[in-house]
Structure formats: structure tokens, C-alpha cells
Coordinates of C-alpha atoms in Angstrom, one line a residue:
M6 CA -53.0 2.0 -24.3
P7 CA -50.5 4.7 -25.1
P8 CA -51.7 8.3 -24.3
K9 CA -53.0 10.4 -27.2
R10 CA -50.7 12.8 -28.7
T11 CA -51.7 16.4 -28.9
I12 CA -51.0 18.0 -32.3
L13 CA -50.5 21.8 -32.2
R14 CA -51.7 23.8 -35.2
F15 CA -50.6 27.4 -35.8
E16 CA -53.3 29.6 -37.4
S17 CA -52.0 32.5 -39.4
L18 CA -53.3 35.9 -38.2
E19 CA -54.5 38.6 -40.4
P20 CA -52.0 41.5 -40.7
R21 CA -52.8 44.3 -38.3
D22 CA -51.8 48.0 -38.5
A23 CA -49.0 47.6 -40.9
P24 CA -47.4 50.6 -42.6
A25 CA -47.0 50.8 -46.4
T26 CA -44.7 48.0 -47.5
L27 CA -42.9 47.3 -50.8
V28 CA -43.7 43.7 -51.6
S29 CA -42.0 43.4 -54.9
A30 CA -40.9 45.4 -58.0
T31 CA -44.5 45.5 -59.1
K32 CA -46.5 45.6 -55.8
L33 CA -47.0 47.8 -52.7
T34 CA -49.4 47.2 -49.9
F35 CA -50.8 49.5 -47.1
Q36 CA -53.8 50.1 -44.9
D37 CA -56.0 52.9 -45.9
I38 CA -57.5 55.3 -43.4
D39 CA -60.6 53.3 -42.7
G40 CA -58.7 50.0 -42.3
D41 CA -58.8 48.2 -45.6
N42 CA -55.9 46.2 -46.7
V43 CA -54.9 47.7 -50.0
A44 CA -52.7 46.4 -52.8
V45 CA -51.4 48.6 -55.7
T46 CA -50.0 46.5 -58.5
F47 CA -48.1 47.7 -61.6
S48 CA -47.7 45.8 -64.8
K49 CA -44.0 46.8 -65.1
A50 CA -41.3 46.0 -62.6
I51 CA -40.3 49.6 -61.8
L52 CA -40.5 49.7 -58.0
N53 CA -37.5 49.5 -55.7
A54 CA -36.4 50.8 -52.3
G55 CA -34.8 53.9 -53.9
N56 CA -37.8 55.2 -55.8
V57 CA -40.9 54.0 -53.9
D58 CA -41.2 57.1 -51.8
T59 CA -41.0 59.3 -54.9
I60 CA -43.8 57.3 -56.6
F61 CA -46.2 56.9 -53.6
K62 CA -47.1 60.0 -51.6
F63 CA -49.2 59.5 -48.5
D64 CA -50.8 62.0 -46.1
A65 CA -48.5 60.7 -43.3
G66 CA -45.4 58.4 -43.2
K67 CA -43.5 56.8 -45.9
V68 CA -42.9 53.2 -47.1
D69 CA -41.2 50.5 -45.0
G70 CA -40.5 51.5 -41.4
S71 CA -43.0 54.4 -41.2
N72 CA -44.7 54.9 -37.9
A73 CA -48.0 55.7 -39.7
T74 CA -50.2 52.6 -39.9
K75 CA -53.3 53.9 -41.6
Q76 CA -52.6 56.1 -44.6
Q77 CA -54.4 58.1 -47.4
L78 CA -52.7 57.6 -50.7
Q79 CA -52.7 61.1 -52.1
K80 CA -50.7 60.6 -55.3
I81 CA -49.1 58.0 -57.5
D82 CA -46.4 59.9 -59.4
L83 CA -44.8 58.3 -62.5
T84 CA -43.5 61.5 -64.1
G85 CA -39.9 61.1 -63.1
F86 CA -39.3 57.7 -64.8
G87 CA -39.6 58.6 -68.5
A88 CA -40.0 55.8 -71.0
T89 CA -39.5 53.2 -68.3
S90 CA -43.0 53.7 -66.9
A91 CA -44.7 54.3 -70.3
G92 CA -47.7 52.1 -70.9
T93 CA -47.8 50.9 -67.3
A94 CA -51.1 49.4 -66.2
I95 CA -52.2 50.1 -62.6
T96 CA -54.6 48.2 -60.4
A97 CA -55.6 49.4 -56.9
A98 CA -57.9 47.2 -54.8
G99 CA -58.9 47.2 -51.1
T100 CA -60.0 44.3 -49.0
H101 CA -62.2 44.7 -45.9
S102 CA -60.4 43.5 -42.7
A103 CA -62.3 41.9 -39.9
V104 CA -59.7 43.2 -37.5
T105 CA -59.0 46.8 -38.7
G106 CA -62.3 47.5 -40.6
G107 CA -62.8 49.2 -44.0
D108 CA -65.4 49.2 -46.7
G109 CA -63.6 47.0 -49.3
Q110 CA -62.6 50.1 -51.4
V111 CA -59.5 52.3 -51.8
N112 CA -59.6 56.0 -52.6
I113 CA -56.7 57.6 -54.5
G114 CA -56.3 61.4 -54.8
F115 CA -54.2 61.7 -57.9
I116 CA -52.5 59.5 -60.5
N117 CA -49.9 61.6 -62.4
S118 CA -48.3 60.3 -65.6
T119 CA -48.0 63.6 -67.4
G120 CA -46.0 63.3 -70.6
F121 CA -46.3 59.5 -70.6
D122 CA -49.0 57.0 -71.7
L123 CA -50.7 54.6 -69.3
G124 CA -52.2 51.2 -69.9
A125 CA -55.4 50.1 -68.2
V126 CA -56.0 51.8 -64.8
T127 CA -58.4 50.3 -62.3
V128 CA -59.2 51.8 -58.9
A129 CA -61.7 49.9 -56.8
G130 CA -62.9 53.1 -55.1
D131 CA -62.8 56.8 -55.8
L132 CA -60.3 58.7 -57.9
G133 CA -60.0 62.4 -57.7
Q134 CA -57.7 63.2 -60.7
I135 CA -55.6 61.4 -63.4
D136 CA -53.2 63.0 -65.9
A137 CA -51.6 61.0 -68.7
G138 CA -50.4 61.1 -72.2
N139 CA -47.8 62.6 -74.6
S140 CA -50.0 64.0 -77.4
D141 CA -49.3 60.9 -79.6
P142 CA -52.4 60.5 -81.8
V143 CA -51.6 56.8 -82.5
A144 CA -51.0 55.1 -79.1
P145 CA -53.7 55.8 -76.5
A146 CA -52.7 58.2 -73.7
L147 CA -54.8 56.0 -71.3
K148 CA -56.0 52.6 -72.6
S149 CA -58.9 52.5 -70.2
L150 CA -60.0 53.9 -66.8
T151 CA -62.3 51.9 -64.5
V152 CA -63.2 53.3 -61.1
R153 CA -66.0 53.1 -58.5
S154 CA -66.5 56.9 -58.6
M155 CA -64.8 60.2 -59.5
G156 CA -64.8 63.2 -57.3
R157 CA -66.9 61.8 -54.5
F158 CA -64.6 63.2 -51.8
G159 CA -63.7 66.4 -53.5
T160 CA -60.1 67.2 -53.0
D161 CA -60.0 65.6 -49.4
T162 CA -58.0 62.7 -50.7
Q163 CA -55.3 64.9 -52.3
A164 CA -52.5 67.0 -50.9
P165 CA -53.4 70.6 -50.3
G166 CA -53.9 72.6 -53.5
G167 CA -55.3 69.6 -55.4
N168 CA -58.1 69.8 -58.0
L169 CA -60.5 67.5 -59.8
V170 CA -59.5 68.3 -63.4
S171 CA -58.1 65.3 -65.3
D172 CA -56.0 66.0 -68.4
I173 CA -55.7 63.2 -70.9
D174 CA -53.2 64.3 -73.6
G175 CA -54.1 61.7 -76.3
S176 CA -56.9 59.2 -76.7
L177 CA -58.8 57.5 -73.9
G178 CA -59.9 54.0 -74.8
A179 CA -62.8 53.7 -72.4
L180 CA -64.1 55.4 -69.3
V181 CA -66.1 53.2 -66.9
V182 CA -67.4 54.6 -63.7
K183 CA -69.6 52.3 -61.7
G184 CA -71.1 55.1 -59.5
D185 CA -71.2 58.9 -59.9
V186 CA -68.9 61.5 -61.5
N187 CA -69.3 64.3 -59.0
G188 CA -67.5 67.6 -59.7
S189 CA -64.8 66.0 -61.8
F190 CA -63.8 67.5 -65.2
V191 CA -62.3 64.9 -67.6
S192 CA -60.7 66.6 -70.5
V193 CA -59.3 64.5 -73.4
R194 CA -57.1 66.5 -75.8
E195 CA -55.4 65.3 -79.1
G196 CA -57.4 62.2 -79.2
T197 CA -60.8 60.5 -79.0
I198 CA -62.8 58.8 -76.3
G199 CA -63.8 55.2 -77.3
S200 CA -66.8 54.9 -75.0
V201 CA -68.2 56.3 -71.7
S202 CA -70.2 54.2 -69.2
I203 CA -71.4 55.8 -65.9
G204 CA -73.5 53.6 -63.7
G205 CA -74.8 56.5 -61.5
S206 CA -75.1 60.2 -62.3
L207 CA -72.9 62.7 -64.2
I208 CA -72.6 65.9 -62.0
G209 CA -69.3 66.8 -63.7
V210 CA -68.0 67.2 -67.2
I211 CA -66.8 64.9 -70.0
F212 CA -65.0 67.0 -72.6
C213 CA -63.3 65.8 -75.7
F214 CA -61.5 67.8 -78.4
S215 CA -62.4 65.0 -81.0
D216 CA -65.0 62.3 -81.3
I217 CA -66.7 60.4 -78.5
G218 CA -68.2 56.9 -78.9
A219 CA -71.3 55.7 -77.2
V220 CA -72.2 57.3 -73.9
T221 CA -74.4 55.6 -71.3
I222 CA -75.5 57.2 -68.0
G223 CA -77.4 55.0 -65.6
H224 CA -79.2 57.8 -63.7
D225 CA -79.1 61.6 -64.3
V226 CA -77.0 64.3 -66.0
Q227 CA -77.3 67.2 -63.5
G228 CA -76.2 70.8 -64.0
G229 CA -75.0 72.9 -61.1
T230 CA -74.4 76.4 -60.1
G231 CA -71.3 76.8 -62.2
N232 CA -71.0 77.3 -65.9
F233 CA -70.4 74.1 -68.0
T234 CA -71.4 71.7 -65.2
G235 CA -73.2 68.4 -65.8
E236 CA -72.0 68.4 -69.4
I237 CA -71.0 66.0 -72.2
R238 CA -69.2 68.0 -74.9
S239 CA -67.5 66.8 -78.1
I240 CA -65.7 69.0 -80.5
G241 CA -66.2 66.3 -83.1
N242 CA -68.9 63.7 -83.5
L243 CA -70.8 62.0 -80.6
A244 CA -71.9 58.5 -81.5
S245 CA -74.9 58.2 -79.2
V246 CA -76.2 59.1 -75.7
T247 CA -78.4 57.1 -73.4
I248 CA -79.5 58.5 -70.0
G249 CA -81.6 56.3 -67.7
G250 CA -82.8 59.2 -65.7
S251 CA -83.2 62.9 -66.6
L252 CA -81.1 65.7 -68.2
I253 CA -81.5 68.6 -65.7
G254 CA -80.2 72.1 -66.2
G255 CA -78.8 74.2 -63.3
S256 CA -78.4 77.8 -62.6
G257 CA -75.1 77.9 -64.4
N258 CA -74.9 78.7 -68.1
T259 CA -74.5 75.6 -70.3
S260 CA -75.3 73.2 -67.5
G261 CA -77.1 69.9 -67.9
D262 CA -75.9 70.0 -71.5
I263 CA -75.2 67.5 -74.3
F264 CA -73.3 69.2 -77.1
C265 CA -71.2 68.3 -80.2
N266 CA -69.8 70.3 -83.0
G267 CA -70.4 67.5 -85.5
D268 CA -73.1 64.9 -85.9
L269 CA -75.0 63.4 -82.9
G270 CA -76.3 59.9 -83.0
A271 CA -79.5 58.7 -81.4
V272 CA -80.3 60.2 -78.0
K273 CA -82.5 58.4 -75.5
I274 CA -83.6 60.0 -72.2
G275 CA -85.5 57.8 -69.8
H276 CA -87.3 60.5 -67.9
D277 CA -87.3 64.3 -68.5
V278 CA -85.3 67.1 -70.1
I279 CA -85.6 70.1 -67.8
G280 CA -84.2 73.6 -68.4
G281 CA -82.8 75.6 -65.5
A282 CA -82.1 79.2 -64.6
G283 CA -78.9 79.3 -66.7
T284 CA -78.9 80.0 -70.5
R285 CA -78.5 76.8 -72.5
S286 CA -79.3 74.7 -69.5
G287 CA -81.1 71.3 -70.0
R288 CA -80.1 71.3 -73.6
I289 CA -79.3 68.9 -76.4
D290 CA -77.4 70.6 -79.3
A291 CA -75.8 69.1 -82.5
G292 CA -73.7 71.3 -84.7
G293 CA -74.5 68.8 -87.5
K294 CA -77.2 66.1 -87.8
L295 CA -79.1 64.7 -84.9
A296 CA -80.1 61.1 -85.7
G297 CA -83.2 61.0 -83.5
L298 CA -84.4 61.7 -79.9
T299 CA -86.6 59.8 -77.5
I300 CA -87.7 61.4 -74.1
G301 CA -89.7 59.1 -71.8
G302 CA -91.1 62.0 -69.9
S303 CA -91.4 65.7 -70.7
L304 CA -89.4 68.5 -72.3
V305 CA -89.7 71.4 -69.9
G306 CA -88.3 75.0 -70.6
G307 CA -86.6 77.0 -68.0
A308 CA -86.2 80.6 -66.8
N309 CA -83.5 81.6 -69.3
S310 CA -83.0 81.5 -73.0
D311 CA -82.4 78.2 -74.8
S312 CA -83.2 76.2 -71.7
G313 CA -85.0 72.9 -72.2
E314 CA -84.0 73.1 -75.8
I315 CA -83.4 70.4 -78.6
S316 CA -81.6 71.8 -81.6
S317 CA -79.5 70.7 -84.6
S318 CA -77.9 72.7 -87.4
G319 CA -78.4 69.8 -89.8
D320 CA -81.3 67.4 -90.3
M321 CA -83.0 66.0 -87.2
G322 CA -84.5 62.5 -87.1
A323 CA -87.8 61.6 -85.5
V324 CA -88.5 63.1 -82.0
K325 CA -90.6 61.2 -79.6
I326 CA -91.7 62.7 -76.3
G327 CA -93.8 60.6 -73.9
H328 CA -95.5 63.4 -72.0
D329 CA -95.6 67.2 -72.5
V330 CA -93.5 69.9 -74.2
Q331 CA -93.7 72.9 -71.8
G332 CA -92.4 76.3 -72.6
G333 CA -90.8 78.4 -69.9
S334 CA -90.2 82.1 -69.2
G335 CA -87.0 82.1 -71.2
S336 CA -86.9 82.6 -74.9
N337 CA -86.7 79.4 -77.0
S338 CA -87.4 77.3 -73.9
G339 CA -89.2 74.1 -74.3
F340 CA -88.0 74.4 -77.9
I341 CA -87.4 71.8 -80.7
A342 CA -85.6 73.1 -83.9
S343 CA -83.7 72.0 -86.9
S344 CA -82.2 75.4 -87.9
N345 CA -80.7 74.4 -91.2
G346 CA -82.3 71.2 -92.2
R347 CA -85.3 68.9 -92.1
L348 CA -87.2 67.5 -89.1
A349 CA -88.4 63.9 -89.7
G350 CA -91.4 64.2 -87.5
V351 CA -92.5 64.8 -83.8
S352 CA -94.7 62.7 -81.6
I353 CA -95.8 64.2 -78.2
G354 CA -97.9 62.0 -75.9
G355 CA -99.2 64.9 -73.9
S356 CA -99.6 68.6 -74.8
L357 CA -97.5 71.3 -76.5
I358 CA -97.8 74.3 -74.2
G359 CA -96.3 77.8 -74.7
G360 CA -94.8 79.8 -72.0
S361 CA -94.2 83.5 -71.3
G362 CA -90.9 83.5 -73.2
N363 CA -90.8 84.2 -77.0
G364 CA -90.5 80.9 -79.0
S365 CA -91.3 78.8 -75.9
G366 CA -93.1 75.5 -76.5
E367 CA -92.2 75.8 -80.2
I368 CA -91.5 73.1 -82.9
R369 CA -89.6 74.6 -85.9
S370 CA -87.6 73.5 -88.9
S371 CA -86.0 75.4 -91.8
G372 CA -86.7 72.6 -94.2
D373 CA -89.4 70.0 -94.6
M374 CA -91.1 68.7 -91.5
G375 CA -92.8 65.3 -91.2
L376 CA -96.0 64.5 -89.4
V377 CA -96.5 66.2 -86.0
K378 CA -98.7 64.2 -83.6
I379 CA -99.9 65.8 -80.4
G380 CA -101.8 63.5 -78.0
H381 CA -103.7 66.3 -76.1
D382 CA -103.7 70.1 -76.6
V383 CA -101.7 72.7 -78.3
Q384 CA -101.9 75.9 -76.2
G385 CA -100.3 79.2 -76.8
G386 CA -98.7 81.2 -74.0
A387 CA -97.9 84.9 -73.2
G388 CA -94.7 84.9 -75.4
N389 CA -94.6 85.5 -79.1
S390 CA -94.5 82.3 -81.2
S391 CA -95.3 80.2 -78.1
G392 CA -97.2 76.9 -78.5
F393 CA -96.1 77.2 -82.2
I394 CA -95.4 74.7 -85.1
A395 CA -93.7 76.0 -88.2
S396 CA -91.8 74.7 -91.2
S397 CA -90.1 78.0 -92.3
N398 CA -88.9 77.1 -95.8
G399 CA -90.3 73.7 -96.5
R400 CA -93.4 71.5 -96.4
L401 CA -95.2 70.4 -93.3
A402 CA -96.6 66.9 -93.8
G403 CA -99.4 67.4 -91.4
V404 CA -100.5 67.9 -87.8
S405 CA -102.7 65.7 -85.6
I406 CA -104.0 67.1 -82.4
G407 CA -105.9 64.8 -80.0
G408 CA -107.3 67.6 -77.8
S409 CA -107.8 71.3 -78.5
L410 CA -106.0 74.1 -80.3
I411 CA -106.0 77.0 -77.8

């Protein structure tokens, strides 16, 4: 019998410790600092050996032939390519390596396309900052932005002197953040925001000089020590806001704040609205109409004026609060008011309790007010007009109190 032949099979090895490499006119690969194998892909064939080191800026080393094997991508810079790069879509994805490690994500410090529009941008990790757009009100400055988080690492992923302020000069089609927005300020000028979806918490700012579509926050909107932190602000209309957790004011003024100059659609808060130490903290404010409000927990006033406040300049739809309305030490804290319109009605599952601040624990409208239902007590506090219900220049349909008037 002839001897058995041995067949040799060569098994390909996973790439190890490779520096950034230009793969094609649309793709670059590298290993990030914790070992992930990362691919950055462009929708346009604009990469070549002559420009790749201008476009991609790392903390150490360059592309092709660098001695650096694990690199932090600090910047993708498309500003020097004019119309050639306009409309480019960018996808950055990381893959965990059994050899070199990693978490399956990629973190990018800054994507700079100032003066030129971008297509859909997707970063499977954290993004510190993105600038894009040319003020064109027709074409979007940024078709969409989808990231794992924004601002999670502060400016550590950027070159020295970086910041977390993103400037979109034109419309942003959609913002999708699967985790938190932490310390980032997203500013959209000369255009609208189609929609905002944040799976975690907003501990930063979403600011638009025009209309914003539906906003959904999975957990909390949390104000901080600085002014205008933990804020959703529209200079136009705001279609709707849904927050799975709480709206929480901080010690900074206008922190933990939902504000629009125009009309505000239905607002739903899963847990509480809590005022903080700053003025206008823990606040929902519409310059026009407020379609309606539902708070699953309590409305709690804070230590400064207009904290824990619900207000609209125009008509306000039905307000439903699951537990208590509690005034604080600040004036107009724990406060519900339609200053120049009607209030459809208010339902409070717990008690309406005034605080030491004037107008704390107060429900007021300048026009007609629908039926007010209080499940437990109405209790005045040390402040003037606290624990107070008033229709200043209209009719009050009625008041039902399940407990005591104190």
C-alpha cells in the first residue's frame, strides 16, 4: 500500500501591530491605541499617497512606513480639498482583535469639513467634535451623524487645544447617539435638525437656530455647574420631546432646560422635572404654544427663580403629573403657567405644595383654565402666592381636591 501523503495547509494569521495603511482611494486601516483593527472608509475616491497624511492626523506616526503601531486618530481633515470632498460619507468601524485586544470601537477626536457639506457620517465609538457645511439652506451640511457617544473622553482624543463644540453650518438631517452626549455642544446654524435620538443621557447641549424635529432621550437630561448645560434649545419650533428618565437642573443658570422660541409639541418625561440651584434650571419653556405635558413623577422647584418651571407664552395643552408639584425656595419654582394664553387643564396625582419662594407651587394662566384635579392636598407655603391656583383674566372650569386645602 502506498504511503499516505501529508497535505500542508497554510492558515492566514490575523494582522499584528501594523501602522496606518492606505488600502485604496477610499479606505485607510490602522490599529487604535487599545488594539482594535480600524477601517475608515470614504464614499468618494479622494485618498492617495500624496494627501493621506494631510487628511489623517494621528497622535504619533504617519501613514505607511510609520514606526507607530497603535495610534489615536485625532483628526480627519477635509478642508483642503474643496468641492472634491463635498458630500463625502464617512464610516469608521473598529474590530476587536484576539491578538492585540480592543473593545470593538473606534474613537475619533475631530472631523473637520468646514466650508463643505458631508454625507452620512458613522463612527462606531466616541466622537469629540465635527464641523461641516457651507451655509447652503438647500443641501444639508451633514446628512446624518450616527455615533456611539459624544464627548465621553473630553478632549483626550484630540490634539492639544481641542474642544467639544461642533459647528454645523447648514441643516443636520438626523443625529443618532447610541450612548451619552457628555459635555459636547452641537450647534446647527443656517438650517434645521431633522430629528435627535440619544439612547443614554444628554449632559451637553443641542442648539439649533431654526426648527428641530422629534427629540428622544433614553435616560436623563442633566444640567451641570456651567450655564446652558444639559439643554435642548431651538430658536424656531420644536416638534416634540420624549425623555425616558428625568429633566434635572444644575447649579448653572439655564441648565437642565428645554426651550424654544416658537411652538413646542408634546413633551413626555418618564420620571421627574427637578429644579436646581441655577436660575431657569430644570425648566420647560415655549415661546409660543405648548401642545401638552406628561410627567411620570414629580415637578420639584429649586433654590433659584424659575427652577422646576413649566411655562408657555401661548396656549398650553393638558398637563398631567403623576406625583407631586413641590415649590422650592426660589420664586416661581415648582411653577406651571401659560402667561398669554389658555391652559387646557391640570391633573396632579399627588399634592400641590407651596414653598418658601413667592409663586412656588403655583398653577396660573392668563386666559381660561380647564379643570384642575389634585389627588391629595393643596398646601400653601411661606412664600406669597404659594400653593396657588389662578386664572387671571379668564374662567376656571373647576378644581377637585382629593385631600385637604391647607
